Tab-separated table of C-alpha atoms and ligand atoms in Angstrom:
chain	number	residue	atom	x	y	z
A	1	UNK	CA	-8.901	18.615	47.388
A	2	UNK	CA	-7.084	21.630	45.843
A	3	UNK	CA	-9.169	21.533	42.704
A	4	UNK	CA	-12.498	21.392	44.555
A	5	UNK	CA	-14.989	24.213	44.042
A	6	UNK	CA	-15.483	26.995	46.651
A	7	UNK	CA	-18.085	26.058	49.277
A	8	UNK	CA	-21.649	27.330	49.059
A	9	UNK	CA	-22.373	29.823	51.860
A	10	UNK	CA	-24.338	28.406	54.801
A	11	UNK	CA	-25.562	24.855	55.027
A	12	UNK	CA	-26.518	22.324	52.384
A	13	UNK	CA	-28.154	18.911	52.714
A	14	UNK	CA	-26.819	15.839	50.887
A	15	UNK	CA	-28.406	12.480	50.195
A	16	UNK	CA	-28.283	9.517	47.790
A	17	UNK	CA	-31.301	8.011	46.014
A	18	UNK	CA	-32.372	5.693	43.243
A	19	UNK	CA	-35.770	5.004	41.700
A	20	UNK	CA	-36.913	2.837	44.607
A	21	UNK	CA	-36.024	5.478	47.173
A	22	UNK	CA	-37.917	8.289	45.435
A	23	UNK	CA	-40.863	8.392	47.923
A	24	UNK	CA	-38.398	8.549	50.838
A	25	UNK	CA	-36.417	11.281	49.091
A	26	UNK	CA	-39.531	13.398	48.509
A	27	UNK	CA	-40.676	12.904	52.115
A	28	UNK	CA	-37.222	14.120	53.248
A	29	UNK	CA	-37.349	17.120	50.900
A	30	UNK	CA	-40.878	18.113	51.966
A	31	UNK	CA	-40.018	17.687	55.672
A	32	UNK	CA	-37.005	19.981	55.290
A	33	UNK	CA	-39.077	22.654	53.585
A	34	UNK	CA	-41.951	22.385	56.096
A	35	UNK	CA	-39.572	22.800	59.022
A	36	UNK	CA	-38.210	25.969	57.472
A	37	UNK	CA	-35.076	24.648	55.777
A	38	UNK	CA	-34.648	26.455	52.468
A	39	UNK	CA	-31.043	25.359	51.977
A	40	UNK	CA	-30.084	23.327	48.888
A	41	UNK	CA	-30.684	19.575	48.850
A	42	UNK	CA	-28.053	17.832	46.755
A	43	UNK	CA	-28.853	14.281	45.616
A	44	UNK	CA	-26.388	11.733	44.272
A	45	UNK	CA	-28.577	10.207	41.577
A	46	UNK	CA	-27.875	6.498	41.438
A	47	UNK	CA	-30.765	5.629	39.152
A	48	UNK	CA	-33.805	7.859	39.462
A	49	UNK	CA	-36.231	7.546	36.574
A	50	UNK	CA	-36.507	10.339	33.952
A	51	UNK	CA	-40.029	11.178	35.258
A	52	UNK	CA	-38.710	11.413	38.837
A	53	UNK	CA	-35.851	13.662	37.737
A	54	UNK	CA	-38.349	15.938	36.054
A	55	UNK	CA	-40.496	16.177	39.204
A	56	UNK	CA	-37.396	16.943	41.268
A	57	UNK	CA	-35.889	19.459	38.843
A	58	UNK	CA	-37.067	22.625	40.590
A	59	UNK	CA	-36.383	21.313	44.064
A	60	UNK	CA	-32.991	19.603	44.297
A	61	UNK	CA	-29.571	19.542	42.674
A	62	UNK	CA	-28.781	16.171	41.112
A	63	UNK	CA	-25.174	14.990	40.853
A	64	UNK	CA	-23.938	11.866	39.144
A	65	UNK	CA	-21.979	9.194	41.052
A	66	UNK	CA	-18.255	8.916	40.268
A	67	UNK	CA	-18.550	5.475	38.728
A	68	UNK	CA	-21.491	3.155	38.114
A	69	UNK	CA	-19.928	0.280	40.049
A	70	UNK	CA	-19.307	2.220	43.287
A	71	UNK	CA	-21.504	0.636	45.982
A	72	UNK	CA	-24.408	2.950	46.924
A	73	UNK	CA	-23.561	2.812	50.633
A	74	UNK	CA	-20.180	4.429	49.951
A	75	UNK	CA	-21.565	7.416	48.064
A	76	UNK	CA	-22.666	9.634	50.977
A	77	UNK	CA	-19.397	11.649	51.006
A	78	UNK	CA	-19.585	12.203	47.258
A	79	UNK	CA	-22.272	14.961	47.257
A	80	UNK	CA	-20.168	17.382	49.352
A	81	UNK	CA	-17.095	16.478	47.277
A	82	UNK	CA	-18.907	17.652	44.148
A	83	UNK	CA	-20.801	20.609	45.636
A	84	UNK	CA	-19.258	21.642	48.970
A	85	UNK	CA	-20.944	23.968	51.463
A	86	UNK	CA	-19.702	25.787	54.554
A	87	UNK	CA	-21.764	23.286	56.591
A	88	UNK	CA	-22.527	19.907	55.048
A	89	UNK	CA	-25.431	17.860	56.410
A	90	UNK	CA	-25.397	14.277	55.135
A	91	UNK	CA	-28.853	12.814	55.626
A	92	UNK	CA	-30.335	9.474	54.576
A	93	UNK	CA	-33.379	9.370	52.273
A	94	UNK	CA	-35.180	7.240	54.913
A	95	UNK	CA	-35.201	10.198	57.336
A	96	UNK	CA	-37.885	12.817	57.859
A	97	UNK	CA	-37.009	16.002	59.736
A	98	UNK	CA	-39.580	16.897	62.393
A	99	UNK	CA	-38.040	20.033	63.885
A	100	UNK	CA	-35.646	22.767	62.660
A	101	UNK	CA	-32.045	21.598	62.737
A	102	UNK	CA	-30.645	25.079	63.255
A	103	UNK	CA	-28.954	24.302	66.583
A	104	UNK	CA	-27.047	21.501	64.883
A	105	UNK	CA	-26.042	23.411	61.766
A	106	UNK	CA	-24.874	26.297	63.966
A	107	UNK	CA	-22.739	23.962	66.087
A	108	UNK	CA	-21.263	22.561	62.861
A	109	UNK	CA	-20.642	26.128	61.625
A	110	UNK	CA	-18.632	26.686	64.800
A	111	UNK	CA	-16.351	23.782	64.028
A	112	UNK	CA	-17.956	20.622	65.355
A	113	UNK	CA	-19.063	17.365	63.801
A	114	UNK	CA	-22.592	16.451	64.884
A	115	UNK	CA	-24.258	13.033	64.799
A	116	UNK	CA	-26.666	10.895	66.817
A	117	UNK	CA	-25.822	7.859	68.924
A	118	UNK	CA	-27.048	4.635	67.277
A	119	UNK	CA	-29.720	2.436	68.850
A	120	UNK	CA	-29.009	-0.167	71.537
A	121	UNK	CA	-27.070	-2.438	71.479
A	122	UNK	CA	-25.139	-0.787	68.644
A	123	UNK	CA	-24.552	2.309	70.785
A	124	UNK	CA	-21.707	0.353	72.491
A	125	UNK	CA	-20.268	-1.077	69.301
A	126	UNK	CA	-16.453	-1.060	69.095
A	127	UNK	CA	-13.907	-3.284	67.428
A	128	UNK	CA	-10.105	-3.148	67.932
A	129	UNK	CA	-9.820	-4.377	64.304
A	130	UNK	CA	-10.943	-0.921	63.182
A	131	UNK	CA	-7.485	0.301	64.217
A	132	UNK	CA	-5.435	-2.538	62.756
A	133	UNK	CA	-7.311	-2.905	59.475
A	134	UNK	CA	-7.616	0.776	58.654
A	135	UNK	CA	-4.263	1.954	60.021
A	136	UNK	CA	-5.713	5.191	61.384
A	137	UNK	CA	-3.728	5.271	64.624
A	138	UNK	CA	-4.953	4.730	68.193
A	139	UNK	CA	-8.723	4.880	68.729
A	140	UNK	CA	-10.506	6.690	71.573
A	141	UNK	CA	-13.530	4.617	72.458
A	142	UNK	CA	-16.724	6.713	72.336
A	143	UNK	CA	-20.440	6.090	71.808
A	144	UNK	CA	-21.147	4.558	68.401
A	145	UNK	CA	-22.798	7.014	66.016
A	146	UNK	CA	-25.340	6.392	63.277
A	147	UNK	CA	-24.121	7.528	59.868
A	148	UNK	CA	-27.616	8.345	58.609
A	149	UNK	CA	-27.150	11.938	59.752
A	150	UNK	CA	-23.808	13.762	59.908
A	151	UNK	CA	-23.253	17.521	59.994
A	152	UNK	CA	-19.741	18.946	59.700
A	153	UNK	CA	-18.010	22.197	58.772
A	154	UNK	CA	-16.152	22.585	55.479
A	155	UNK	CA	-12.985	23.363	57.497
A	156	UNK	CA	-12.870	19.710	58.662
A	157	UNK	CA	-13.449	18.198	55.186
A	158	UNK	CA	-9.824	17.236	54.585
A	159	UNK	CA	-9.534	15.481	57.942
A	160	UNK	CA	-12.843	13.652	57.563
A	161	UNK	CA	-13.633	12.673	53.993
A	162	UNK	CA	-10.301	11.248	52.672
A	163	UNK	CA	-9.821	8.720	55.523
A	164	UNK	CA	-13.534	7.827	55.374
A	165	UNK	CA	-13.565	7.159	51.642
A	166	UNK	CA	-10.158	5.433	51.730
A	167	UNK	CA	-11.310	3.216	54.589
A	168	UNK	CA	-14.400	2.266	52.620
A	169	UNK	CA	-12.224	1.227	49.704
A	170	UNK	CA	-9.982	-0.776	52.060
A	171	UNK	CA	-12.839	-2.833	53.498
A	172	UNK	CA	-15.111	-3.184	50.445
A	173	UNK	CA	-18.624	-4.509	50.968
A	174	UNK	CA	-18.073	-8.245	50.718
A	175	UNK	CA	-17.432	-8.526	54.461
A	176	UNK	CA	-20.284	-6.254	55.483
A	177	UNK	CA	-24.042	-6.696	55.854
A	178	UNK	CA	-24.305	-5.968	52.132
A	179	UNK	CA	-22.253	-9.121	51.587
A	180	UNK	CA	-22.045	-12.215	53.758
A	181	UNK	CA	-21.118	-10.784	57.163
A	182	UNK	CA	-22.905	-11.099	60.502
A	183	UNK	CA	-23.351	-8.497	63.199
A	184	UNK	CA	-20.156	-9.502	65.046
A	185	UNK	CA	-18.045	-8.789	61.984
A	186	UNK	CA	-15.970	-5.603	62.633
A	187	UNK	CA	-17.166	-4.060	59.371
A	188	UNK	CA	-20.737	-5.377	59.307
A	189	UNK	CA	-21.983	-1.758	59.105
A	190	UNK	CA	-19.466	-0.918	56.363
A	191	UNK	CA	-19.379	2.881	55.793
A	192	UNK	CA	-20.753	3.488	59.299
A	193	UNK	CA	-18.082	1.386	61.032
A	194	UNK	CA	-15.384	3.181	59.053
A	195	UNK	CA	-16.878	6.574	59.972
A	196	UNK	CA	-16.831	5.674	63.674
A	197	UNK	CA	-13.252	4.498	63.392
A	198	UNK	CA	-12.190	7.746	61.696
A	199	UNK	CA	-13.975	9.894	64.286
A	200	UNK	CA	-12.406	7.843	67.117
A	201	UNK	CA	-8.903	8.074	65.696
A	202	UNK	CA	-8.704	11.509	64.160
A	203	UNK	CA	-10.954	13.825	66.209
A	204	UNK	CA	-10.889	15.167	69.749
A	205	UNK	CA	-13.921	14.752	72.001
A	206	UNK	CA	-14.436	18.541	71.961
A	207	UNK	CA	-14.730	18.500	68.170
A	208	UNK	CA	-17.776	16.225	68.296
A	209	UNK	CA	-21.361	17.037	69.159
A	210	UNK	CA	-22.747	13.651	70.194
A	211	UNK	CA	-26.546	13.788	70.279
A	212	UNK	CA	-28.858	11.367	72.128
A	213	UNK	CA	-30.352	8.501	70.170
A	214	UNK	CA	-33.848	9.513	71.259
A	215	UNK	CA	-33.471	12.761	69.337
A	216	UNK	CA	-33.211	10.728	66.101
A	217	UNK	CA	-35.133	7.527	66.931
A	218	UNK	CA	-35.733	4.373	64.850
A	219	UNK	CA	-38.933	2.310	64.434
A	220	UNK	CA	-41.146	1.698	66.306
A	221	UNK	CA	-40.276	5.141	67.816
A	222	UNK	CA	-40.985	4.095	71.419
A	223	UNK	CA	-42.604	6.663	73.703
A	224	UNK	CA	-43.105	9.189	70.929
A	225	UNK	CA	-46.440	10.769	69.973
A	226	UNK	CA	-47.475	13.083	67.182
A	227	UNK	CA	-48.042	16.506	68.749
A	228	UNK	CA	-48.762	18.498	65.560
A	229	UNK	CA	-49.369	16.769	62.260
A	230	UNK	CA	-49.386	20.058	60.365
A	231	UNK	CA	-45.947	21.140	61.636
A	232	UNK	CA	-44.611	17.524	61.948
A	233	UNK	CA	-43.873	18.004	65.673
A	234	UNK	CA	-43.305	14.780	67.620
A	235	UNK	CA	-42.960	14.690	71.384
A	236	UNK	CA	-41.985	12.386	74.246
A	237	UNK	CA	-43.850	12.278	77.568
A	238	UNK	CA	-41.192	14.536	79.159
A	239	UNK	CA	-41.731	17.202	76.489
A	240	UNK	CA	-38.530	16.458	74.478
A	241	UNK	CA	-38.947	16.839	70.715
A	242	UNK	CA	-36.721	14.748	68.412
A	243	UNK	CA	-35.084	16.397	65.390
A	244	UNK	CA	-35.952	13.596	63.008
A	245	UNK	CA	-37.340	10.063	62.511
A	246	UNK	CA	-35.016	7.532	60.861
A	247	UNK	CA	-36.695	4.529	59.288
A	248	UNK	CA	-33.850	1.980	59.373
A	249	UNK	CA	-34.289	-1.506	57.862
A	250	UNK	CA	-37.473	-2.246	55.821
A	251	UNK	CA	-38.906	0.886	54.194
A	252	UNK	CA	-42.668	1.525	54.489
A	253	UNK	CA	-42.982	2.512	50.817
A	254	UNK	CA	-41.278	-0.700	49.652
A	255	UNK	CA	-42.778	-3.218	52.017
A	256	UNK	CA	-45.678	-3.610	54.408
A	257	UNK	CA	-44.191	-2.454	57.721
A	258	UNK	CA	-45.761	-1.637	61.055
A	259	UNK	CA	-47.847	1.503	61.081
A	260	UNK	CA	-45.665	4.103	62.831
A	261	UNK	CA	-45.307	7.850	63.260
A	262	UNK	CA	-43.018	7.798	60.238
A	263	UNK	CA	-45.621	6.176	57.947
A	264	UNK	CA	-48.316	8.528	59.254
A	265	UNK	CA	-46.160	11.551	58.565
A	266	UNK	CA	-45.078	10.134	55.226
A	267	UNK	CA	-48.662	10.152	54.003
A	268	UNK	CA	-49.005	13.759	55.165
A	269	UNK	CA	-45.648	14.724	53.611
A	270	UNK	CA	-46.330	13.214	50.204
A	271	UNK	CA	-50.013	14.021	49.648
A	272	UNK	CA	-51.117	17.202	51.430
A	273	UNK	CA	-51.343	20.376	49.354
A	274	UNK	CA	-49.020	22.511	51.525
A	275	UNK	CA	-45.880	20.505	50.699
A	276	UNK	CA	-43.158	21.611	48.260
A	277	UNK	CA	-43.549	18.567	46.009
A	278	UNK	CA	-46.863	16.724	46.369
A	279	UNK	CA	-47.100	13.292	44.679
A	280	UNK	CA	-50.029	11.609	42.953
A	281	UNK	CA	-51.737	9.138	45.297
A	282	UNK	CA	-51.689	6.307	42.706
A	283	UNK	CA	-47.866	6.471	42.681
A	284	UNK	CA	-47.867	5.183	46.282
A	285	UNK	CA	-48.842	1.839	47.830
A	286	UNK	CA	-52.451	1.882	49.032
A	287	UNK	CA	-51.426	1.693	52.688
A	288	UNK	CA	-49.635	5.059	52.426
A	289	UNK	CA	-52.612	6.923	50.976
A	290	UNK	CA	-55.528	8.699	52.665
A	291	UNK	CA	-59.088	7.383	53.136
A	292	UNK	CA	-60.872	4.255	54.257
A	293	UNK	CA	-59.413	1.697	51.876
A	294	UNK	CA	-55.934	2.878	52.830
A	295	UNK	CA	-56.719	2.626	56.558
A	296	UNK	CA	-57.939	-0.967	56.063
A	297	UNK	CA	-54.811	-1.860	54.136
A	298	UNK	CA	-52.654	-0.354	56.910
A	299	UNK	CA	-54.438	-2.444	59.499
A	300	UNK	CA	-53.833	-5.565	57.433
A	301	UNK	CA	-50.112	-4.702	57.029
A	302	UNK	CA	-49.827	-3.998	60.740
A	303	UNK	CA	-51.306	-7.382	61.655
A	304	UNK	CA	-49.004	-9.250	59.241
A	305	UNK	CA	-45.889	-7.462	60.483
A	306	UNK	CA	-46.906	-8.017	64.122
A	307	UNK	CA	-46.859	-11.780	63.495
A	308	UNK	CA	-43.500	-11.392	61.742
A	309	UNK	CA	-41.977	-9.373	64.650
A	310	UNK	CA	-43.356	-11.834	67.179
A	311	UNK	CA	-41.725	-14.679	65.258
A	312	UNK	CA	-38.485	-12.747	65.276
A	313	UNK	CA	-38.499	-12.596	69.071
A	314	UNK	CA	-38.966	-16.386	69.162
A	315	UNK	CA	-35.954	-16.846	66.916
A	316	UNK	CA	-33.909	-14.678	69.296
A	317	UNK	CA	-34.883	-16.806	72.254
A	318	UNK	CA	-33.599	-19.909	70.532
A	319	UNK	CA	-30.240	-18.290	69.872
A	320	UNK	CA	-30.280	-18.230	66.077
A	321	UNK	CA	-29.921	-14.493	65.714
A	322	UNK	CA	-27.003	-14.903	63.379
A	323	UNK	CA	-29.136	-16.624	60.795
A	324	UNK	CA	-31.598	-13.758	61.077
A	325	UNK	CA	-28.791	-11.239	60.719
A	326	UNK	CA	-27.699	-12.973	57.526
A	327	UNK	CA	-31.226	-12.945	56.224
A	328	UNK	CA	-31.611	-9.300	57.105
A	329	UNK	CA	-28.364	-8.301	55.541
A	330	UNK	CA	-29.608	-9.752	52.317
A	331	UNK	CA	-32.987	-8.047	52.598
A	332	UNK	CA	-32.283	-4.577	53.769
A	333	UNK	CA	-30.448	-1.549	52.614
A	334	UNK	CA	-30.081	0.941	55.441
B	401	MN	MN1	-31.010	5.064	56.883
């Protein structure tokens, strides 16, 4: 780490994207700007198109991945390696920010690592093999955190990034959901399992800011309503406002998914004139555009995915979840 550049002052955001993730990346960018975040967004470019790079040129900093054969899921720590900042916020390109993250970046600036608890049942995930396989030392069992969002201070870089990247190299992806693994495999979630192991072994409870899952929910975003489309504000019945929406599994811009708050806000974030980087409607699937034809297409997609989700519940009842997990691991990038 001695030859690494001096950190940028303040916070910076880091993500990874290829050509297929471009709409998600732009939604993330526009959501950050609309919620008042003017900090740099640094993108590990794993295959954006020349036209996409041109559109992004005035808005983000692109960095190249270390080697073309490094699996995409292992590249999250690479942005801050290349372009460090006093506070690094790693954020997936399938996330939109719905409220200023200032409380979190301030906590990170004061020396803590911040992340959100993963969804049930993953929130209780723990495997003793994390300790034996990775050789990190004894693990303190804590809530299982989602790696889609991670804020940490530069001062903790040397304790966090080397064991995380080394652990990723140790496990590879063959035995994860990107290979042939099933959910009960200790490294099914690959980079995310390694991150949880590193945090459990190498950090004290007081060094972590563990945030509730409902502050960074996943589809279908239960209990949440859109309070202010203009400002992106979402709210639960008790008045709580989440920081972000994380669209895990199938992405609405790649596949017909259920109509959710995320897809509603995505349309707003990509097409309305007040955003930092508006896109051309024809570059998006019809269901993500505005107007009547788009609304019809959304209803059709919603009906189809309802049948699919219903079928999924039936599969679960007959105890063949593992087959589904295998199927999903082939289908979905996080
Ligand atoms: Mn994600």
